Amino acid sequence: MNPGIDLQGSFVRALIDLGLPSGVAKTVWLPLPMLLMLVVATVSIFICVWLERKISAGAQQRIGPEYVGPIGALQAVADGVKLIFKADITPAKSDPWLFAIGPAIVVIPVFLSFLIVPFGQNLVITDLGIGIFLWIALSSIAPIGFLMAGYSSNNKYSLLGGLRAAAQSISYEIPLALSVLAVVLMTNGLSTIDIVNQQSGYGFLGWNIWRQPVGFVIFWISALAECERLPFDLPEAEEELVAGYQTEYTGMKFGLFYVGSYVNLMLSALIVSVLYLGGWSFPIPVETITGLLGVSESAPVVQLLSASLGIVMTLIKAYLLVFLTILLRWTVPRVRIDQLLDLGWKFLLPVSLVNLLLTAGLKLTFPFAFGG
Amino acid sequence: MFVLSGYEYFLGFLIISSLVPVVALGASKLLRPASAGPASRTTYESGCEPIGGAWIQFNIRYYMFALVFVIFDVETVFLYPWAVAFHKLGLLGFVEALIFIAILVVGLVYAWRKGALEWS
């Protein structure tokens, strides 16, 4: 396996060469990837919002944003600035503490989940042993924030929206976790790096989507429901509940919910590309390309090029999924709440259990193809 | 210590991502105008005078789903170590998981038949 570029090692060594003690050098390195990841996540909000507006406009034969920046690309920045300048209204009958904490509880775990999203062999903040499990654990914190926001508003729409959001999240949590479990079964580990490495080697033929087609569909549906995207946007169904748990929110507190939902969309797309679409690995293996070109795979230029293209590859896969989500929004009508719960409990849950046992059985029968 | 290596990053990232709402709300606090008076602080109810509060007793209907969720969530937590160690366990591990899941499926069928998963 290609060892990749060790950015951390080179950075720390460069600082030690400058005369810093190694402890200090490591501490200086510590916040850098985190801040970078935060910037990546924030920029992805702007891209996602712009894509959403432009693609929605295209689907409805409109032009969409075009005045703010080139082809309207800065529209989301303008929206953010507007939200910062908005008056902050806390309803008189609300519980002010829970009302203020609610959006923070929703947004923090979403950003925190970027801890385990890999963009390359060493391009991850930290390769934790529990890896993907951390994401599952963190994703179950958001419903608490929805409940807090809905309950503390002391508004009927908010309360119903908050309860719906929590019920929806917990119903789709289990199919989600079970389909991840099938991937973990093939990887023999939880680390996101291992999950991608297990898929690389045969180009796009080695990706998990071929070995886990059912798991992929279940995961995709559940991830849409967890993100509260159409057709599963019941908690904020505007015809029924005004804006659900966000009804009483204004200004930056509303902005935090908005940020949370778009970062969550991007995060889910990244996780899908890591779990099922081979993460940073190329559709054609690097070994084959270098073999055809007659260059050594371990040459520094090739390593640098393949690492940079790996980041691009991850992002292309993720944005392709974001594009699909937005198209889906204008294609499928919203489901009813009882249909939503039926789909989760009576269809996805049994199917994901069968998928898990099938994977285990296939792994016993064909250990080579299913990760030995 | 091997198990906990890498978690200083978790702590650091927790602090950094907690700064996101703090910075966003702080910046807004410095820049935004004061609230527009008592009328803006009334509860929204489609433009009408709100009738009663929202903190009342009512049938939330999601309670049974929450109970079933707890059971299956614990099940998945138990299955994770099994999945990670499955390549060492072999056929015996498969049969054991089969029995474990079968018991829970019986529970799901029971809840289903009892109407715990019905909306009405």
Coordinates of C-alpha atoms in Angstrom, one line a residue:
Chain A
M1 CA 0.0 0.0 0.0
N2 CA 1.1 3.5 -0.9
P3 CA 2.3 5.2 2.3
G4 CA 1.3 8.7 1.0
I5 CA 2.8 11.9 2.1
D6 CA 3.4 12.5 5.8
L7 CA 2.6 16.2 6.2
Q8 CA 2.6 16.1 10.0
G9 CA 6.1 14.5 10.1
S10 CA 7.6 16.9 7.6
F11 CA 6.1 20.0 9.4
V12 CA 7.2 18.9 12.9
R13 CA 10.7 18.0 11.5
A14 CA 11.0 21.5 9.9
L15 CA 10.1 23.2 13.2
I16 CA 12.6 21.0 15.1
D17 CA 15.2 22.0 12.5
L18 CA 14.4 25.7 13.3
G19 CA 15.4 25.0 16.9
L20 CA 12.1 24.3 18.6
P21 CA 11.8 21.4 21.1
S22 CA 9.7 18.5 19.6
G23 CA 6.9 18.9 22.2
V24 CA 6.4 22.5 21.2
A25 CA 6.6 21.6 17.5
K26 CA 3.9 19.0 17.9
T27 CA 1.6 21.4 19.8
V28 CA 2.0 24.0 17.1
W29 CA 0.9 21.4 14.5
L30 CA -2.1 20.3 16.6
P31 CA -4.7 23.0 15.7
L32 CA -3.6 23.5 12.1
P33 CA -5.4 20.6 10.5
M34 CA -8.5 21.4 12.6
L35 CA -8.6 25.0 11.5
L36 CA -8.1 23.9 7.9
M37 CA -11.0 21.4 8.2
L38 CA -13.2 24.1 9.8
V39 CA -12.5 26.3 6.8
V40 CA -13.2 23.4 4.4
A41 CA -16.5 22.8 6.1
T42 CA -17.5 26.5 6.1
V43 CA -16.6 26.9 2.4
S44 CA -18.6 23.8 1.6
I45 CA -21.7 25.5 3.1
F46 CA -21.3 28.4 0.6
I47 CA -20.8 25.9 -2.3
C48 CA -23.7 23.8 -1.2
V49 CA -26.1 26.8 -0.8
W50 CA -25.0 28.1 -4.2
L51 CA -25.5 24.7 -5.8
E52 CA -28.9 24.3 -4.2
R53 CA -30.1 27.7 -5.4
K54 CA -28.7 27.3 -9.0
I55 CA -29.9 23.7 -9.4
S56 CA -33.3 24.5 -8.0
A57 CA -33.5 27.4 -10.3
G58 CA -32.5 25.2 -13.2
A59 CA -35.2 22.6 -12.2
Q60 CA -37.8 25.4 -12.2
Q61 CA -36.5 27.1 -15.4
R62 CA -35.4 30.2 -13.5
I63 CA -32.0 31.9 -13.6
G64 CA -31.4 31.9 -9.8
P65 CA -28.9 34.2 -8.0
E66 CA -26.8 36.2 -10.5
Y67 CA -26.0 39.6 -9.1
V68 CA -23.9 38.9 -6.0
G69 CA -20.4 38.0 -7.2
P70 CA -19.7 36.1 -10.5
I71 CA -22.7 33.9 -11.4
G72 CA -24.2 34.6 -8.0
A73 CA -21.5 32.6 -6.2
L74 CA -21.4 35.0 -3.2
Q75 CA -25.1 34.9 -2.6
A76 CA -24.7 32.7 0.5
V77 CA -22.1 35.1 1.9
A78 CA -24.6 37.9 1.5
D79 CA -27.2 35.8 3.3
G80 CA -24.8 35.2 6.1
V81 CA -24.0 38.8 6.5
K82 CA -27.7 39.7 6.5
L83 CA -28.3 37.1 9.3
I84 CA -25.5 38.6 11.5
F85 CA -27.2 42.0 11.3
K86 CA -30.6 40.7 12.1
A87 CA -32.2 41.5 15.5
D88 CA -32.2 38.6 17.9
I89 CA -35.7 38.0 19.2
T90 CA -36.2 35.6 22.1
P91 CA -40.0 35.1 22.6
A92 CA -41.3 36.4 25.9
K93 CA -42.9 33.0 26.9
S94 CA -39.9 30.9 25.9
D95 CA -37.2 29.3 28.1
P96 CA -34.3 31.6 27.1
W97 CA -31.5 29.3 28.1
L98 CA -32.7 26.2 26.3
F99 CA -33.6 28.5 23.4
A100 CA -30.0 29.7 23.1
I101 CA -28.3 26.4 23.6
G102 CA -30.5 24.4 21.2
P103 CA -28.8 25.6 17.9
A104 CA -25.3 25.2 19.4
I105 CA -26.1 21.6 20.4
V106 CA -27.2 20.9 16.8
V107 CA -24.2 22.6 15.2
I108 CA -21.2 21.4 17.3
P109 CA -21.4 17.6 16.7
V110 CA -21.8 18.2 13.0
F111 CA -18.5 20.1 12.9
L112 CA -16.9 17.7 15.3
S113 CA -17.7 14.8 13.0
F114 CA -15.2 16.2 10.4
L115 CA -12.5 14.8 12.8
I116 CA -12.7 11.4 11.1
V117 CA -13.3 12.4 7.4
P118 CA -10.3 11.4 5.4
F119 CA -9.1 13.1 2.3
G120 CA -6.0 11.0 1.7
Q121 CA -3.8 8.3 3.3
N122 CA -2.6 10.8 6.0
L123 CA -4.9 13.7 5.2
V124 CA -7.2 13.2 8.2
I125 CA -7.2 15.1 11.5
T126 CA -6.7 11.9 13.5
D127 CA -7.1 8.3 12.6
L128 CA -9.1 7.2 15.6
G129 CA -9.5 3.5 16.4
I130 CA -13.3 3.9 16.7
G131 CA -13.4 6.0 13.4
I132 CA -16.8 5.7 11.9
F133 CA -18.5 4.8 15.2
L134 CA -17.6 8.3 16.4
W135 CA -19.7 9.7 13.6
I136 CA -22.7 7.5 14.6
A137 CA -22.3 8.5 18.2
L138 CA -22.1 12.2 17.4
S139 CA -25.0 12.1 15.0
S140 CA -27.3 11.0 17.8
I141 CA -26.6 14.2 19.7
A142 CA -28.4 16.5 17.2
P143 CA -32.0 15.3 18.1
I144 CA -31.4 16.6 21.6
G145 CA -30.8 20.0 20.2
F146 CA -34.0 19.8 18.0
L147 CA -36.0 18.8 21.1
M148 CA -34.5 21.7 23.1
A149 CA -35.3 24.2 20.4
G150 CA -38.8 22.9 19.8
Y151 CA -39.7 22.7 23.5
S152 CA -38.1 25.9 24.6
S153 CA -39.9 28.0 22.0
N154 CA -43.3 27.5 23.7
N155 CA -44.9 27.5 20.2
K156 CA -47.1 24.7 19.0
Y157 CA -45.5 24.5 15.6
S158 CA -42.0 24.4 17.1
L159 CA -43.0 21.7 19.6
L160 CA -44.5 19.5 16.9
G161 CA -41.5 20.1 14.6
G162 CA -39.0 19.3 17.4
L163 CA -40.8 16.1 18.3
R164 CA -41.0 15.1 14.6
A165 CA -37.3 15.8 14.1
A166 CA -36.3 13.7 17.1
A167 CA -38.6 10.8 16.1
Q168 CA -37.3 10.9 12.5
S169 CA -33.7 11.0 13.6
I170 CA -34.0 8.0 16.0
S171 CA -36.0 6.0 13.5
Y172 CA -33.4 6.2 10.8
E173 CA -30.5 5.9 13.1
I174 CA -30.7 2.2 13.4
P175 CA -30.8 1.3 9.6
L176 CA -27.9 3.7 9.2
A177 CA -25.9 2.1 11.9
L178 CA -26.7 -1.4 10.7
S179 CA -25.6 -0.6 7.1
V180 CA -22.4 0.9 8.4
L181 CA -22.0 -2.3 10.4
A182 CA -22.0 -4.4 7.2
V183 CA -19.1 -2.3 5.8
V184 CA -17.2 -2.6 9.1
L185 CA -17.7 -6.4 8.8
M186 CA -15.8 -6.4 5.5
T187 CA -13.1 -4.1 6.8
N188 CA -12.4 -5.8 10.1
G189 CA -12.0 -2.4 11.7
L190 CA -13.8 0.9 12.3
S191 CA -11.1 3.3 11.1
T192 CA -12.2 5.4 8.1
I193 CA -8.6 5.0 6.6
D194 CA -8.9 1.2 6.7
I195 CA -12.4 1.4 5.1
V196 CA -11.0 3.3 2.1
N197 CA -7.8 1.1 1.9
Q198 CA -10.0 -2.0 1.8
Q199 CA -11.7 -0.7 -1.3
S200 CA -8.7 0.5 -3.2
G201 CA -6.6 -1.8 -5.5
Y202 CA -9.1 -2.7 -8.2
G203 CA -10.2 0.8 -9.2
F204 CA -13.9 1.5 -9.2
L205 CA -14.6 -2.3 -9.4
G206 CA -13.3 -2.6 -5.8
W207 CA -15.6 0.0 -4.3
N208 CA -18.0 -1.2 -1.7
I209 CA -21.0 -0.1 -3.7
W210 CA -20.7 -3.3 -5.7
R211 CA -20.4 -5.5 -2.7
Q212 CA -23.0 -3.6 -0.6
P213 CA -25.6 -2.3 -3.1
V214 CA -28.5 -2.8 -0.6
G215 CA -26.4 -1.2 2.2
F216 CA -25.7 1.7 -0.1
V217 CA -29.3 2.4 -0.8
I218 CA -30.3 2.0 2.9
F219 CA -27.5 4.3 4.0
W220 CA -28.4 6.9 1.4
I221 CA -32.1 6.9 2.3
S222 CA -31.3 7.1 6.0
A223 CA -28.7 9.8 5.5
L224 CA -31.3 11.9 3.7
A225 CA -33.7 11.4 6.5
E226 CA -31.1 12.3 9.1
C227 CA -30.3 15.5 7.2
E228 CA -34.0 16.3 7.0
R229 CA -33.8 16.7 3.2
L230 CA -36.8 16.3 1.0
P231 CA -38.6 13.9 0.7
F232 CA -38.0 13.6 4.5
D233 CA -38.2 17.3 5.5
L234 CA -41.3 16.8 7.7
P235 CA -39.9 18.5 10.8
E236 CA -39.9 21.8 8.8
A237 CA -42.8 21.0 6.4
E238 CA -43.7 24.6 5.7
E239 CA -47.3 23.9 4.6
E240 CA -48.0 22.2 7.9
L241 CA -45.7 23.5 10.6
V242 CA -44.5 27.0 9.3
A243 CA -40.8 26.1 9.9
G244 CA -41.0 23.4 12.5
Y245 CA -38.6 23.9 15.4
Q246 CA -37.0 26.9 13.7
T247 CA -40.3 28.9 13.7
E248 CA -39.3 31.3 16.6
Y249 CA -35.7 31.6 15.6
T250 CA -34.2 34.8 14.1
G251 CA -30.8 36.2 13.2
M252 CA -27.7 34.1 13.9
K253 CA -29.5 31.5 16.0
F254 CA -31.5 30.6 12.9
G255 CA -28.3 30.9 10.9
L256 CA -26.7 28.2 13.1
F257 CA -29.5 25.8 12.2
Y258 CA -29.0 26.7 8.6
V259 CA -25.2 26.1 8.8
G260 CA -25.8 22.8 10.7
S261 CA -28.1 21.5 8.0
Y262 CA -25.8 22.3 5.1
V263 CA -22.6 21.0 6.9
N264 CA -24.5 17.9 7.7
L265 CA -25.5 17.4 4.1
M266 CA -21.8 17.8 3.1
L267 CA -20.7 15.5 5.9
S268 CA -23.2 12.8 4.9
A269 CA -22.0 13.0 1.2
L270 CA -18.4 12.7 2.3
I271 CA -19.2 9.7 4.5
V272 CA -21.1 8.0 1.7
S273 CA -18.2 8.5 -0.6
V274 CA -15.8 7.1 2.0
L275 CA -17.9 4.1 2.9
Y276 CA -19.2 3.1 -0.5
L277 CA -17.4 5.0 -3.3
G278 CA -13.8 4.4 -2.3
G279 CA -13.0 7.8 -0.7
W280 CA -9.9 9.3 -2.3
S281 CA -9.1 6.2 -4.4
F282 CA -9.1 6.7 -8.2
P283 CA -11.5 5.0 -10.6
I284 CA -8.4 3.5 -12.2
P285 CA -5.7 2.4 -9.7
V286 CA -2.7 4.6 -9.4
E287 CA -0.4 1.5 -9.9
T288 CA -2.0 0.9 -13.3
I289 CA -1.5 4.5 -14.4
T290 CA 2.1 4.8 -13.3
G291 CA 2.7 1.4 -14.9
L292 CA 1.4 2.6 -18.2
L293 CA 3.4 5.8 -18.0
G294 CA 6.5 4.0 -16.9
V295 CA 7.2 6.1 -13.8
S296 CA 7.9 4.9 -10.3
E297 CA 5.0 5.0 -8.0
S298 CA 7.1 6.2 -5.1
A299 CA 8.6 9.2 -7.0
P300 CA 7.9 12.4 -5.0
V301 CA 6.1 14.1 -7.9
V302 CA 3.8 11.2 -8.4
Q303 CA 3.1 11.0 -4.7
L304 CA 2.3 14.7 -4.5
L305 CA 0.1 14.5 -7.6
S306 CA -1.8 11.4 -6.5
A307 CA -2.4 12.9 -3.0
S308 CA -3.7 16.2 -4.5
L309 CA -5.9 14.4 -7.0
G310 CA -7.1 12.2 -4.1
I311 CA -8.5 15.2 -2.4
V312 CA -10.2 16.3 -5.7
M313 CA -11.5 12.8 -6.1
T314 CA -13.1 12.8 -2.6
L315 CA -14.7 16.2 -3.3
I316 CA -16.0 15.2 -6.7
K317 CA -17.7 12.1 -5.3
A318 CA -19.2 14.1 -2.4
Y319 CA -20.5 16.9 -4.6
L320 CA -21.9 14.4 -7.1
L321 CA -24.0 13.1 -4.2
V322 CA -25.0 16.6 -3.1
F323 CA -26.1 17.2 -6.7
L324 CA -28.2 14.0 -6.6
T325 CA -29.8 15.2 -3.3
I326 CA -30.8 18.5 -4.7
L327 CA -32.2 16.9 -7.8
L328 CA -34.1 14.5 -5.6
R329 CA -35.6 17.4 -3.8
W330 CA -37.4 18.6 -6.9
T331 CA -38.3 15.1 -8.1
V332 CA -39.9 13.3 -5.1
P333 CA -42.9 14.6 -3.1
R334 CA -42.7 14.8 0.7
V335 CA -43.8 11.6 2.5
R336 CA -46.4 11.6 5.3
I337 CA -45.2 11.1 8.9
D338 CA -46.8 7.6 9.2
Q339 CA -45.3 6.6 5.9
L340 CA -42.0 7.9 7.1
L341 CA -42.1 5.8 10.3
D342 CA -43.4 2.8 8.4
L343 CA -40.5 3.0 5.9
G344 CA -38.0 3.2 8.7
W345 CA -39.3 0.6 11.0
K346 CA -41.1 -1.9 8.8
F347 CA -38.9 -1.8 5.7
L348 CA -35.4 -0.4 6.2
L349 CA -34.8 -2.0 9.6
P350 CA -35.6 -5.7 8.6
V351 CA -33.8 -5.2 5.2
S352 CA -30.7 -3.9 6.9
L353 CA -30.7 -6.8 9.4
V354 CA -30.9 -9.2 6.5
N355 CA -28.2 -7.3 4.6
L356 CA -25.9 -7.6 7.7
L357 CA -26.5 -11.4 8.1
L358 CA -26.1 -11.9 4.3
T359 CA -22.8 -10.0 4.4
A360 CA -21.6 -12.1 7.3
G361 CA -22.6 -15.3 5.5
L362 CA -20.9 -14.3 2.3
K363 CA -17.8 -13.4 4.2
L364 CA -17.7 -16.9 5.6
T365 CA -18.3 -18.4 2.1
F366 CA -16.1 -16.1 0.0
P367 CA -13.5 -14.7 2.5
F368 CA -11.3 -13.2 -0.2
A369 CA -14.0 -11.1 -1.9
F370 CA -15.4 -9.9 1.4
G371 CA -12.3 -8.9 3.3
G372 CA -11.2 -12.2 4.7
Chain B
M1 CA -2.7 4.2 26.5
F2 CA -2.8 2.8 23.0
V3 CA -6.6 3.0 23.1
L4 CA -6.7 6.6 24.0
S5 CA -4.0 7.8 21.6
G6 CA -5.4 10.4 19.2
Y7 CA -8.0 11.7 21.6
E8 CA -6.1 14.9 22.3
Y9 CA -7.2 15.8 18.7
F10 CA -10.8 15.1 19.7
L11 CA -10.5 17.4 22.7
G12 CA -8.9 20.1 20.6
F13 CA -11.4 19.8 17.9
L14 CA -14.3 19.9 20.4
I15 CA -13.0 23.2 21.7
I16 CA -12.5 24.6 18.2
S17 CA -15.9 23.6 16.9
S18 CA -17.5 24.9 20.1
L19 CA -16.1 28.2 19.2
V20 CA -18.2 28.3 16.0
P21 CA -21.5 29.1 17.7
V22 CA -19.7 31.4 20.2
V23 CA -18.0 33.4 17.5
A24 CA -21.2 33.5 15.3
L25 CA -23.5 34.7 18.2
G26 CA -20.8 37.0 19.5
A27 CA -20.3 38.8 16.2
S28 CA -24.0 39.1 15.8
K29 CA -24.4 40.5 19.3
L30 CA -21.9 43.3 18.5
L31 CA -23.5 44.2 15.1
R32 CA -27.2 43.6 15.4
P33 CA -29.8 46.3 16.4
A34 CA -31.7 46.0 19.7
S35 CA -34.9 44.0 19.7
A36 CA -37.9 45.8 18.1
G37 CA -40.1 46.1 21.2
P38 CA -42.6 43.8 23.1
A39 CA -44.8 43.1 20.1
S40 CA -42.0 41.3 18.3
R41 CA -41.6 39.0 21.3
T42 CA -45.0 37.5 21.2
T43 CA -45.4 33.8 20.2
Y44 CA -46.0 33.3 16.4
E45 CA -49.3 31.6 15.6
S46 CA -50.0 32.5 11.9
G47 CA -50.8 36.1 12.7
C48 CA -53.5 35.3 15.3
E49 CA -53.4 35.9 19.0
P50 CA -51.8 32.7 20.4
I51 CA -54.4 30.6 22.3
G52 CA -52.8 28.9 25.3
G53 CA -49.2 27.8 25.6
A54 CA -47.4 24.8 24.1
W55 CA -46.3 23.3 27.4
I56 CA -49.4 21.2 27.9
Q57 CA -50.0 17.4 28.2
F58 CA -50.8 15.8 24.9
N59 CA -50.3 12.4 23.2
I60 CA -46.9 12.7 21.6
R61 CA -47.3 9.3 19.8
Y62 CA -43.6 8.8 19.4
Y63 CA -43.1 7.3 22.9
M64 CA -43.4 3.7 21.7
F65 CA -41.0 4.4 18.9
A66 CA -38.5 5.8 21.4
L67 CA -38.8 2.6 23.5
V68 CA -38.2 0.3 20.5
F69 CA -35.4 2.5 19.4
V70 CA -33.5 2.1 22.7
I71 CA -33.7 -1.7 22.3
F72 CA -32.4 -1.7 18.8
D73 CA -29.7 0.9 19.4
V74 CA -28.3 -1.2 22.2
E75 CA -28.4 -4.2 19.9
T76 CA -26.3 -2.3 17.3
V77 CA -23.8 -1.3 20.0
F78 CA -23.4 -5.0 20.9
L79 CA -23.0 -5.9 17.2
Y80 CA -20.1 -3.5 16.6
P81 CA -17.5 -5.5 18.5
W82 CA -18.8 -8.7 16.9
A83 CA -18.3 -7.1 13.4
V84 CA -14.8 -6.0 14.1
A85 CA -13.7 -9.4 15.5
F86 CA -15.8 -11.5 13.0
H87 CA -12.8 -12.6 10.9
K88 CA -11.4 -14.4 14.0
L89 CA -14.7 -15.8 15.2
G90 CA -15.7 -17.9 12.1
L91 CA -18.8 -19.9 11.8
L92 CA -19.5 -20.1 15.6
G93 CA -19.6 -16.3 15.7
F94 CA -22.0 -16.2 12.8
V95 CA -24.4 -18.7 14.5
E96 CA -24.2 -16.7 17.8
A97 CA -25.1 -13.5 16.0
L98 CA -27.8 -15.2 14.2
I99 CA -29.4 -16.3 17.5
F100 CA -28.9 -12.9 19.0
I101 CA -30.6 -11.1 16.0
A102 CA -33.3 -13.8 15.9
I103 CA -34.3 -13.0 19.5
L104 CA -34.5 -9.3 18.7
V105 CA -36.4 -9.9 15.5
V106 CA -39.0 -11.8 17.6
G107 CA -39.1 -8.7 19.7
L108 CA -39.7 -6.5 16.6
V109 CA -42.4 -8.8 15.4
Y110 CA -44.1 -8.7 18.8
A111 CA -44.0 -4.9 18.9
W112 CA -45.3 -4.8 15.3
R113 CA -48.2 -7.2 16.1
K114 CA -49.0 -5.3 19.3
G115 CA -49.4 -2.1 17.2
A116 CA -46.4 -0.2 18.8
L117 CA -45.3 0.7 15.3
E118 CA -48.7 2.0 14.2
W119 CA -49.3 5.7 13.9
S120 CA -53.1 5.8 14.6

